[in-house]
XYZ file of C-alpha atoms in Angstrom:
699
model
C -15.808 -26.978 26.590
C -18.611 -26.102 24.025
C -21.665 -23.723 25.365
C -24.935 -23.530 23.769
C -25.926 -19.522 23.685
C -29.011 -18.604 20.843
C -28.533 -21.876 19.221
C -24.692 -20.879 18.721
C -22.361 -23.768 20.037
C -19.471 -21.633 21.172
C -16.143 -22.510 22.542
C -14.965 -22.020 26.366
C -13.232 -18.979 24.721
C -16.222 -17.594 22.802
C -18.582 -18.004 25.708
C -16.226 -16.294 28.512
C -16.331 -13.707 25.324
C -19.966 -13.167 24.991
C -20.592 -13.194 28.628
C -17.827 -10.639 29.730
C -20.354 -7.626 29.729
C -18.869 -4.839 31.726
C -15.423 -3.104 32.110
C -12.809 -2.851 29.117
C -12.196 -6.396 27.265
C -9.941 -6.823 24.581
C -10.553 -10.217 22.861
C -7.358 -11.772 20.942
C -8.879 -13.314 18.094
C -6.720 -15.114 15.408
C -7.627 -16.150 12.429
C -10.758 -17.887 11.572
C -11.251 -18.228 14.997
C -15.105 -16.421 14.235
C -14.786 -13.055 16.242
C -17.472 -11.460 13.859
C -19.893 -14.064 15.349
C -18.550 -14.036 18.967
C -19.219 -10.503 18.559
C -22.913 -10.908 17.131
C -23.571 -13.149 19.891
C -22.301 -10.834 22.433
C -24.618 -7.762 21.341
C -27.393 -10.284 21.821
C -26.323 -11.096 25.014
C -25.778 -7.549 26.361
C -29.721 -6.963 25.046
C -31.470 -10.103 25.982
C -29.653 -11.609 28.806
C -28.435 -8.491 30.675
C -30.891 -6.530 29.689
C -29.051 -3.315 28.565
C -30.786 -0.884 26.382
C -29.920 -1.591 22.777
C -29.747 2.133 21.673
C -27.021 2.890 24.555
C -24.322 0.428 22.483
C -22.535 1.147 20.276
C -20.730 -0.622 17.366
C -17.626 0.986 15.567
C -16.727 -1.008 12.151
C -13.707 0.040 9.531
C -15.978 0.406 7.041
C -19.527 0.897 6.013
C -20.280 -2.348 3.972
C -18.773 -4.082 7.626
C -20.882 -2.096 9.290
C -24.340 -2.722 7.088
C -23.256 -6.824 7.054
C -22.963 -6.676 10.447
C -26.060 -4.953 11.202
C -28.071 -7.463 8.448
C -26.410 -10.094 10.879
C -27.482 -9.221 13.956
C -31.174 -8.814 12.634
C -31.003 -11.971 11.006
C -30.370 -13.550 14.554
C -31.835 -11.472 16.890
C -34.189 -8.734 14.906
C -34.650 -5.878 17.415
C -36.095 -4.581 20.370
C -38.604 -2.877 20.797
C -38.074 -1.388 17.504
C -34.197 -0.631 18.919
C -30.922 -1.970 18.103
C -27.354 -1.361 18.380
C -25.808 1.990 16.785
C -23.639 0.176 13.730
C -21.350 2.781 12.635
C -17.938 3.849 11.329
C -15.611 6.185 13.703
C -15.712 8.398 10.657
C -19.392 8.861 10.634
C -19.881 8.514 15.030
C -16.582 11.741 14.627
C -19.431 13.648 11.617
C -21.946 13.528 14.512
C -19.636 15.184 16.693
C -19.042 17.806 14.310
C -22.788 18.080 13.759
C -23.081 18.437 17.264
C -20.662 21.109 18.733
C -21.928 22.803 14.971
C -25.889 22.926 17.028
C -24.644 23.671 20.344
C -22.487 25.760 19.730
C -23.742 28.043 16.528
C -20.646 27.734 14.917
C -21.222 26.745 11.057
C -18.500 23.544 10.429
C -16.227 22.735 7.896
C -17.491 21.161 4.540
C -16.658 17.674 4.008
C -15.378 17.100 0.668
C -15.976 14.023 -1.420
C -15.112 15.007 -4.529
C -12.280 12.949 -5.762
C -11.277 14.379 -9.054
C -11.054 17.952 -7.147
C -9.375 16.727 -4.076
C -6.688 15.289 -6.789
C -6.641 18.004 -8.725
C -5.500 20.139 -5.647
C -2.788 18.170 -4.885
C -1.470 17.633 -8.512
C -1.297 21.541 -8.579
C 0.823 22.380 -5.663
C 2.575 19.117 -6.300
C 3.304 20.833 -9.570
C 4.206 24.351 -8.121
C 6.637 22.710 -5.748
C 7.912 20.375 -8.663
C 8.029 22.011 -11.878
C 6.750 18.294 -13.137
C 3.434 17.056 -13.551
C 1.873 14.575 -11.187
C 0.651 10.924 -12.416
C -1.918 9.075 -10.593
C -0.124 7.180 -9.118
C 1.791 10.224 -7.196
C -1.243 11.677 -6.383
C -2.400 7.893 -4.807
C 1.020 8.292 -2.833
C 0.609 11.421 -1.314
C -2.830 10.873 -0.318
C -1.808 7.210 1.376
C 0.959 9.729 3.112
C -1.386 12.449 4.204
C -3.805 9.677 5.530
C -0.982 8.058 7.350
C 0.422 11.376 9.019
C -2.577 12.967 10.070
C -4.114 9.532 11.633
C -0.862 9.130 13.560
C -0.907 12.794 14.585
C 2.539 13.046 13.120
C 4.988 16.216 14.363
C 6.399 18.496 11.427
C 9.739 16.208 12.402
C 8.039 13.052 12.014
C 6.178 13.810 8.823
C 10.356 14.520 7.656
C 10.550 11.096 7.811
C 7.651 11.049 4.497
C 9.539 12.827 2.258
C 11.374 10.825 -0.889
C 13.478 12.397 -3.390
C 10.303 12.411 -5.675
C 8.154 14.049 -3.524
C 8.661 16.958 -1.164
C 5.968 15.858 1.138
C 5.754 18.509 3.753
C 5.541 21.334 1.273
C 2.991 19.453 -0.030
C 0.814 18.673 2.980
C 1.207 22.169 4.500
C -0.596 23.814 1.321
C -3.377 20.963 1.115
C -4.179 21.924 4.923
C -3.908 25.404 4.181
C -6.433 25.316 0.751
C -8.765 22.743 2.815
C -8.856 25.863 5.789
C -8.887 28.925 3.247
C -12.113 27.269 1.420
C -13.817 25.867 5.318
C -13.546 22.342 3.824
C -12.299 18.959 5.300
C -11.293 15.488 3.815
C -12.116 12.395 5.784
C -8.929 12.745 7.862
C -9.548 15.923 8.809
C -12.925 14.683 9.809
C -11.610 12.961 13.141
C -9.058 15.673 13.860
C -11.572 18.368 14.122
C -13.760 15.379 16.308
C -11.448 14.461 18.506
C -10.475 18.220 19.206
C -13.937 19.131 19.784
C -14.533 16.070 23.032
C -10.617 17.322 24.538
C -11.959 20.866 24.040
C -15.580 20.805 25.179
C -16.734 19.349 28.483
C -19.660 19.173 27.896
C -20.192 17.619 24.435
C -18.390 14.994 25.431
C -20.507 13.929 28.583
C -23.423 13.677 25.867
C -21.646 10.858 24.542
C -20.383 9.106 27.434
C -24.044 9.122 28.522
C -25.779 7.974 25.343
C -23.381 5.422 24.592
C -22.635 3.278 27.523
C -21.330 0.505 25.731
C -18.866 0.596 22.314
C -17.985 -2.154 21.059
C -15.262 -2.301 18.315
C -14.644 -4.513 15.903
C -10.682 -5.933 13.433
C -9.310 -3.235 16.049
C -5.861 -4.232 15.001
C -6.902 -1.082 12.003
C -7.724 1.269 14.415
C -5.095 4.195 14.334
C -3.435 6.505 16.605
C -6.102 9.189 16.653
C -8.601 6.878 16.272
C -7.996 5.029 19.423
C -7.607 8.426 21.744
C -11.313 9.120 20.075
C -12.771 5.451 21.312
C -10.950 6.224 24.712
C -12.962 10.090 25.199
C -16.181 8.010 24.156
C -16.055 5.641 27.029
C -14.696 7.853 29.256
C -16.610 7.165 32.744
C -18.002 4.158 31.885
C -15.008 2.060 30.820
C -17.145 -0.118 28.977
C -15.219 -1.340 26.185
C -15.156 -3.779 24.490
C -12.461 -4.446 21.137
C -11.752 -7.517 18.938
C -8.889 -7.591 17.217
C -5.794 -9.111 15.926
C -2.214 -7.357 16.163
C -0.721 -10.301 14.054
C -2.853 -9.386 11.177
C -2.324 -5.459 11.374
C -1.235 -5.061 7.616
C -2.634 -1.126 7.149
C 1.005 0.658 8.882
C 1.069 2.763 5.799
C -2.420 4.257 6.675
C -1.551 4.877 10.418
C -2.754 1.542 11.698
C -1.223 0.745 15.154
C -1.019 -2.391 16.649
C 0.695 -1.186 19.755
C -2.389 -0.193 20.912
C -3.474 -3.373 21.143
C -0.424 -4.561 22.968
C -0.588 -1.719 25.956
C -4.718 -2.168 26.203
C -3.934 -3.012 29.947
C -1.979 0.125 30.413
C -4.850 2.687 28.537
C -7.352 0.518 30.605
C -6.433 -0.429 34.269
C -7.801 -3.072 35.450
C -8.574 -4.529 31.493
C -9.685 -8.224 30.944
C -7.547 -9.716 27.826
C -9.359 -12.971 26.287
C -8.067 -14.884 23.608
C -9.745 -17.182 20.688
C -7.336 -19.295 19.758
C -9.193 -22.025 17.894
C -9.247 -22.025 14.533
C -12.527 -23.363 12.339
C -11.129 -22.382 9.256
C -7.739 -24.253 7.886
C -6.032 -27.664 7.712
C -3.614 -28.259 9.937
C -0.531 -28.657 8.614
C -1.649 -24.301 7.464
C -2.148 -23.480 11.054
C 0.758 -25.556 12.368
C 3.114 -23.903 10.033
C 1.392 -20.226 10.342
C 1.539 -20.137 13.939
C 5.296 -20.986 14.019
C 5.941 -18.461 11.547
C 4.378 -15.300 13.204
C 5.977 -16.488 16.416
C 9.395 -14.821 15.531
C 7.195 -11.886 15.609
C 8.449 -9.627 18.994
C 5.508 -7.015 18.720
C 2.904 -9.208 19.599
C 0.834 -10.763 22.296
C 1.726 -14.204 22.443
C -1.024 -16.895 21.874
C -1.039 -20.125 19.588
C -3.683 -20.848 17.455
C -4.923 -24.506 17.096
C -6.903 -26.092 14.825
C -10.287 -27.589 15.320
C -10.526 -29.555 11.810
C -8.574 -32.527 11.448
C -8.714 -33.066 7.320
C -4.971 -33.032 6.103
C -4.898 -30.547 3.566
C -0.433 -29.177 1.831
C 1.524 -26.762 2.688
C 3.923 -27.463 -0.302
C 6.849 -25.151 -1.903
C 6.877 -24.423 -5.549
C 10.211 -23.832 -6.692
C 10.408 -22.330 -10.384
C 13.300 -20.450 -12.119
C 12.439 -17.145 -12.597
C 8.966 -14.933 -12.417
C 8.183 -15.574 -16.171
C 7.864 -19.573 -15.394
C 6.676 -18.704 -11.886
C 3.356 -17.106 -14.042
C 3.252 -20.346 -16.451
C 3.497 -22.926 -13.591
C 0.542 -21.423 -12.292
C -1.265 -21.400 -15.504
C -0.341 -25.738 -15.494
C -1.804 -26.313 -11.673
C -5.341 -23.837 -11.941
C -7.039 -26.047 -13.519
C -6.123 -28.944 -11.262
C -7.327 -26.896 -7.991
C -9.953 -27.541 -6.151
C -13.128 -25.392 -4.841
C -12.847 -21.873 -4.909
C -9.711 -20.866 -5.617
C -7.006 -17.420 -5.047
C -3.927 -15.942 -6.535
C -2.541 -13.853 -3.742
C 0.739 -11.288 -4.114
C 2.233 -8.447 -2.403
C 0.376 -5.677 -5.036
C -1.356 -5.152 -8.931
C 1.737 -4.981 -10.289
C 2.657 -8.498 -9.469
C -0.478 -9.746 -11.088
C -0.373 -7.519 -14.525
C 1.816 -9.828 -16.470
C -0.413 -12.788 -15.252
C -3.814 -11.074 -15.855
C -2.386 -10.498 -19.305
C -1.766 -14.211 -20.034
C -5.535 -15.085 -18.286
C -6.868 -12.633 -20.486
C -5.085 -14.525 -23.905
C -6.144 -18.029 -23.078
C -9.830 -16.734 -22.136
C -9.329 -17.654 -18.568
C -12.618 -17.173 -16.247
C -11.158 -15.299 -12.979
C -12.474 -12.407 -10.697
C -10.092 -9.624 -9.606
C -10.795 -7.696 -6.248
C -8.823 -4.881 -6.803
C -7.752 -3.236 -9.830
C -5.620 -0.062 -9.638
C -5.091 1.833 -12.807
C -1.858 4.014 -11.715
C 0.486 1.511 -13.602
C -0.592 3.155 -16.747
C -0.210 6.795 -15.583
C 2.846 5.585 -13.551
C 5.941 8.538 -15.330
C 8.112 5.550 -16.057
C 5.834 3.881 -17.548
C 4.407 6.558 -20.050
C 8.470 7.541 -20.236
C 8.833 4.327 -21.652
C 6.138 3.740 -23.721
C 6.813 7.552 -24.759
C 9.649 6.676 -25.888
C 8.761 3.763 -28.406
C 6.111 5.704 -30.115
C 8.820 8.442 -30.446
C 10.772 5.853 -32.302
C 7.754 4.219 -34.321
C 7.259 7.512 -35.566
C 9.685 10.482 -35.129
C 7.281 13.608 -35.775
C 5.111 12.477 -32.371
C 5.186 15.885 -30.938
C 3.074 14.627 -28.089
C 5.951 12.019 -27.014
C 8.578 14.057 -27.483
C 7.368 16.865 -25.237
C 6.895 14.018 -22.474
C 10.331 13.015 -22.463
C 12.650 16.540 -24.212
C 13.402 17.577 -21.085
C 15.061 14.384 -19.447
C 17.091 13.968 -22.760
C 19.613 15.717 -21.433
C 19.469 18.702 -24.548
C 19.312 21.716 -22.195
C 16.555 22.261 -24.298
C 14.215 25.352 -22.664
C 9.952 24.729 -23.573
C 9.408 27.161 -25.665
C 11.989 25.974 -28.234
C 10.620 22.277 -27.907
C 7.027 24.196 -28.765
C 8.571 26.138 -31.437
C 10.241 22.425 -32.763
C 7.216 20.559 -32.068
C 5.216 23.020 -33.942
C 7.264 23.199 -37.112
C 6.740 19.891 -37.387
C 3.080 19.669 -37.407
C 3.412 22.417 -40.504
C 5.634 20.562 -42.521
C 5.716 17.179 -40.975
C 9.314 14.819 -40.620
C 11.336 14.298 -37.797
C 11.507 16.155 -34.839
C 15.056 15.130 -33.736
C 16.524 15.757 -37.275
C 14.788 19.299 -36.715
C 16.601 20.092 -33.773
C 19.824 18.664 -35.401
C 20.152 21.248 -38.077
C 17.793 24.351 -36.016
C 20.968 25.715 -34.368
C 19.413 25.238 -30.908
C 21.553 23.089 -29.428
C 25.238 23.099 -28.069
C 27.799 21.051 -29.529
C 27.891 18.860 -27.054
C 23.728 18.474 -27.391
C 23.854 17.610 -30.966
C 26.182 14.791 -30.210
C 23.716 14.015 -27.771
C 20.933 14.468 -30.149
C 22.463 12.720 -32.623
C 23.494 9.671 -30.046
C 19.439 9.733 -29.420
C 18.361 9.528 -32.728
C 20.454 6.515 -33.543
C 19.704 4.614 -30.882
C 15.431 5.217 -31.196
C 16.525 4.076 -35.305
C 17.495 0.485 -33.189
C 14.479 0.373 -31.239
C 12.128 0.785 -34.124
C 13.545 -2.108 -35.553
C 13.820 -4.327 -32.187
C 11.998 -7.370 -30.678
C 9.755 -5.554 -28.386
C 11.085 -6.449 -25.331
C 14.898 -5.226 -26.270
C 12.858 -2.376 -27.223
C 11.695 -1.566 -23.913
C 14.843 -2.575 -22.585
C 16.541 0.370 -24.989
C 14.091 2.868 -23.947
C 14.781 2.213 -20.465
C 18.853 3.218 -21.272
C 18.626 5.935 -24.056
C 21.177 8.583 -23.741
C 20.351 11.162 -21.234
C 16.937 9.693 -20.351
C 19.059 6.706 -18.166
C 21.104 9.058 -16.584
C 17.699 11.542 -15.792
C 16.492 9.422 -12.385
C 13.787 8.413 -10.916
C 13.057 5.392 -13.514
C 11.148 2.420 -11.733
C 12.850 -0.448 -12.821
C 10.272 -2.869 -11.561
C 7.804 -0.752 -13.840
C 10.462 -1.723 -16.759
C 10.354 -5.426 -15.536
C 6.516 -5.640 -16.218
C 6.442 -3.700 -19.411
C 9.168 -6.125 -20.730
C 7.075 -9.268 -19.565
C 4.094 -8.154 -21.215
C 6.385 -7.024 -24.359
C 8.048 -10.559 -24.487
C 4.592 -11.623 -25.644
C 3.548 -9.690 -28.305
C 5.480 -9.421 -31.943
C 6.396 -6.072 -32.291
C 6.229 -2.574 -30.845
C 2.874 -2.140 -31.745
C 1.467 -4.238 -31.312
C 2.972 -4.167 -27.407
C 1.419 -0.363 -27.191
C -1.442 -1.659 -28.347
C -2.007 -4.358 -25.607
C -1.242 -1.543 -22.959
C -4.419 0.355 -24.418
C -6.686 -3.225 -24.247
C -5.045 -4.145 -20.672
C -5.859 -0.248 -19.475
C -9.173 -0.224 -20.935
C -9.891 -4.234 -19.225
C -8.508 -2.937 -15.750
C -10.714 0.505 -15.816
C -13.433 -2.061 -15.847
C -12.354 -4.325 -13.696
C -12.979 -8.455 -14.297
C -16.200 -10.040 -13.001
C -15.320 -13.943 -13.459
C -17.650 -16.437 -11.925
C -15.845 -16.092 -8.775
C -14.101 -20.104 -8.536
C -11.204 -18.365 -9.316
C -10.217 -14.615 -7.727
C -6.859 -12.801 -8.337
C -6.490 -10.234 -5.140
C -3.890 -8.336 -3.277
C -3.192 -9.714 -0.397
C -4.335 -6.382 2.026
C -7.471 -7.066 -0.218
C -7.597 -10.285 0.440
C -7.470 -9.667 4.178
C -10.631 -10.892 6.271
C -11.763 -13.467 3.340
C -11.204 -17.000 3.253
C -10.717 -19.889 -0.011
C -10.149 -23.710 -0.617
C -6.815 -23.009 -1.929
C -4.756 -20.424 -2.052
C -1.087 -19.710 -4.032
C 1.377 -17.003 -2.957
C 3.417 -15.403 -5.884
C 6.669 -14.405 -5.235
C 7.517 -15.016 -2.173
C 11.285 -13.390 -2.604
C 13.599 -10.795 -0.725
C 12.452 -7.751 -2.455
C 8.953 -8.388 -3.290
C 7.800 -10.082 -0.151
C 9.288 -9.193 2.274
C 9.533 -5.834 0.602
C 13.012 -5.374 1.522
C 15.324 -6.817 4.992
C 16.042 -4.531 7.508
C 19.532 -3.376 7.443
C 20.007 -2.214 10.861
C 18.132 -4.446 13.567
C 18.708 -1.966 16.435
C 16.532 0.310 14.403
C 13.087 0.020 16.224
C 11.365 1.655 12.644
C 12.978 -1.314 10.611
C 12.424 -3.802 12.900
C 8.262 -2.875 13.026
C 8.535 -2.035 9.077
C 9.925 -6.175 8.929
C 7.017 -7.560 11.109
C 4.213 -5.695 9.123
C 6.061 -8.087 6.642
C 6.052 -10.894 8.410
C 2.542 -9.834 9.731
C 1.730 -9.298 5.782
C 2.900 -12.674 4.715
C 0.690 -14.974 7.862
C -1.870 -13.499 6.485
C -1.857 -14.360 2.734
C -1.128 -17.505 4.300
C -4.107 -17.583 6.904
C -6.356 -17.137 3.881
C -6.878 -21.231 3.082
C -8.789 -23.739 4.311
C -6.940 -26.923 2.374
C -3.858 -25.999 0.391
C -1.663 -23.390 0.024
C 1.158 -23.309 -2.113
C 4.095 -20.724 -2.060
C 6.117 -19.494 -5.365
C 9.666 -19.068 -4.863
C 12.682 -19.064 -7.245
C 14.858 -22.345 -7.649
C 18.175 -20.582 -7.399
C 20.686 -19.163 -4.639
C 20.797 -15.933 -6.120
C 17.285 -15.754 -4.812
C 17.016 -15.177 -1.055
C 13.877 -16.919 0.341
C 13.446 -15.333 4.246
C 10.037 -15.993 4.524
C 9.613 -19.556 2.416
C 12.340 -20.710 4.296
C 10.686 -19.993 7.506
C 7.438 -21.302 6.660
C 9.077 -24.562 5.247
C 11.723 -24.619 8.243
C 14.943 -23.952 6.501
C 16.724 -21.299 7.086
C 19.736 -20.541 5.222
C 21.302 -18.224 6.928
C 23.641 -17.836 3.574
C 20.549 -17.045 1.676
C 20.150 -13.993 4.518
C 21.064 -10.727 2.443
C 20.358 -10.478 -0.848
C 23.213 -9.753 -3.522
C 22.866 -6.658 -6.084
C 22.693 -8.821 -8.846
C 19.932 -11.044 -7.463
C 16.828 -8.532 -6.917
C 14.243 -10.822 -8.728
C 12.059 -7.988 -9.815
C 15.198 -7.387 -12.718
C 15.193 -10.474 -14.376
C 15.920 -10.397 -18.021
C 18.743 -7.488 -17.754
C 21.089 -6.160 -15.728
C 20.474 -3.425 -13.167
C 21.649 -1.806 -10.626
C 19.837 -3.557 -7.251
C 20.804 -0.792 -4.752
C 18.332 1.383 -5.764
C 16.013 -0.808 -4.596
C 17.269 -1.463 -0.382
C 18.195 1.721 -0.099
C 21.483 2.130 -0.866
C 22.642 -1.284 0.915
C 26.563 -1.966 -0.058
C 26.945 1.862 -0.766
C 28.921 4.528 1.120
C 27.611 5.634 4.527
C 30.481 6.768 6.415
C 30.095 10.129 4.402
C 33.007 9.319 2.321
C 31.178 10.133 -0.175
C 31.823 13.984 0.269
C 27.633 14.397 1.638
C 28.884 15.253 5.137
C 26.956 17.629 7.241
C 27.653 21.073 6.390
C 28.958 20.307 2.443
C 27.344 22.871 0.250
C 25.878 20.490 -3.376
C 24.637 20.886 -6.045
C 21.124 19.058 -7.569
C 20.363 19.163 -10.954
C 16.484 19.629 -9.870
C 16.823 21.221 -6.664
C 19.771 23.557 -7.269
C 21.828 24.936 -4.654
C 21.465 23.234 -0.759
C 23.290 22.274 2.212
C 23.830 19.521 3.781
C 21.870 19.863 7.783
C 21.628 15.968 8.765
C 22.900 12.951 8.298
C 21.788 9.488 9.295
C 23.655 6.465 7.447
C 22.482 6.599 3.770
C 19.602 9.382 3.781
C 20.743 13.195 3.733
C 18.709 16.140 4.928
C 19.438 18.942 2.554
C 18.106 22.625 2.623
C 17.737 24.258 -0.128
C 17.006 27.793 -1.405
C 13.164 29.399 -0.056
C 13.194 26.325 3.056
C 12.772 23.842 1.170
C 13.537 20.778 3.028
C 14.530 17.575 1.575
C 15.615 13.715 2.532
C 17.589 12.509 0.036
C 19.376 9.008 -0.514
C 23.240 9.681 -0.836
C 23.828 6.386 -3.032
C 21.357 7.480 -5.238
C 22.020 11.014 -5.695
C 25.882 9.554 -6.726
C 25.271 6.683 -8.571
C 23.107 8.278 -10.721
C 24.645 12.055 -11.021
C 22.295 13.976 -9.363
C 24.064 16.189 -7.136
C 27.507 17.375 -6.781
C 29.220 18.953 -4.087
C 31.104 22.329 -4.424
């Protein structure tokens, strides 16, 4: 039964949520159920019907843009009451107000908020350089920033932060030194705003009571994206009155890498005893075919509250699986399908890298499109810089910049001062750097053999087709054994190179693409390219989902079903795919590969044809490596490798790491070993990767 509230036609579930004012209320709203309409109508009902003072209501949103949008919608429907409206803020905005009030009442000067992203990046880069003796690329800095946000928002202990350590990022060391730098300079970042606000609310009851008295009603939008520390702040803001209204959907929680904690929604009634949990299950967006497929798919998750997504529309649409031979054919097929698409169309993908070859094709064809997120970190990734550096050195044996980029990764045992001396001589007198090296007397006999091999390979690369040149660059003697090569980046480079006639043309094309990415792509709006994360909250008439293949989407299958962290990560992967599917209003196409060697777990689930034989991705079948042979175990965390200690990396074993020096294995969990190195540095490393790349040996 529908209800009319403020000329808004609401179904029974929506009306119940609007009218349930007092106490703790959680509204679980499925995709396309009009949650923003419900929240806006509820605010109007509280003020117009329940007589609640507008300035006693705090509305928390995830972003400033969302806060402004909701404020505008409210004003359009209800205007204001005596010049007063609810307060629309982000939780960071509230946190800053708490900090300022604390400073005012105590007379203590608060730390300044640092908003200069370049300065933050420079500090993190310097710390990383000190810890690893390597320069941090933009992608590494971006990765570190995400981990810092996750650690602070999840309120991780030192032990828990250890799980964020990787071979290339000594996270704990970077985290501690960055934290100390902020404190030493009396600065705080956006994550610290939350840390300090929580501390102040906890330790100063008078301050907390002031906010509880001011905001008698707190409403939270997109509650599934709220982190642990944000939930605790919200809990303190409602302490004493308990009037909290949260609207969200745990099935759409896809920001775990930033600390989002959907388990707080699952435990809402424990956090707020006597709470009411309501559901809004009618989807007004999509056709029944899309809704039924999506609902059955997400129902496989266990970390959720049981609810049923129901269709409002009756029109027919389609849900189609588009099988292709490989990734390049996927793009070609998509380019043929796009002109036939009706209405606003979106192409959705796991990350920006998946779209780079597609954008290259579209730019070549003069296609009109918009791109919601153009992350340029690919072009500064160390593997990309290494490969292009090798290609430039192959084209110009006297390119000193390229040589200095990779010389220490070639196994020549050449000091930096010696490398700089050779480069200086080359700049002065011309010629090829490696030729001069062979004659310099700086190399051992073994290094001379390696140098000669590298020189011959570079000459071969210079005469290759561009795609082959990329392959041989990745296999360059010395460099291929150095470790840390991102084979996915190599595959993307190969795909782009395959459309060029020469290596110089390919290198120039990368510069063109980089320049284009830095400015963004702003078309008419009919066709949108987007990561799934950036498309959340949006809707399109037609949606294409790229590469629904194990290894990409989902990124990884759980190796140990009993491991709760693996299970949680995999279920977030399913939620990510669910969000992509539910962006479609009329038509949905999912691209998979027409080959038994490629597992398609999510596609099989949504199309109702799960094949047990395809549950495990074979080492040769990782779809990110089409076109040349690689060891796919590098991407699945060492699946199939020795995990019982037979590789020698047992607890107590002494080892010598090529980069980190002498260390002792202090713990082992499957393939992951914890190693204590000199000066107290602790790193979590993959034993199989160490062995395969010969990065470490047991002494």
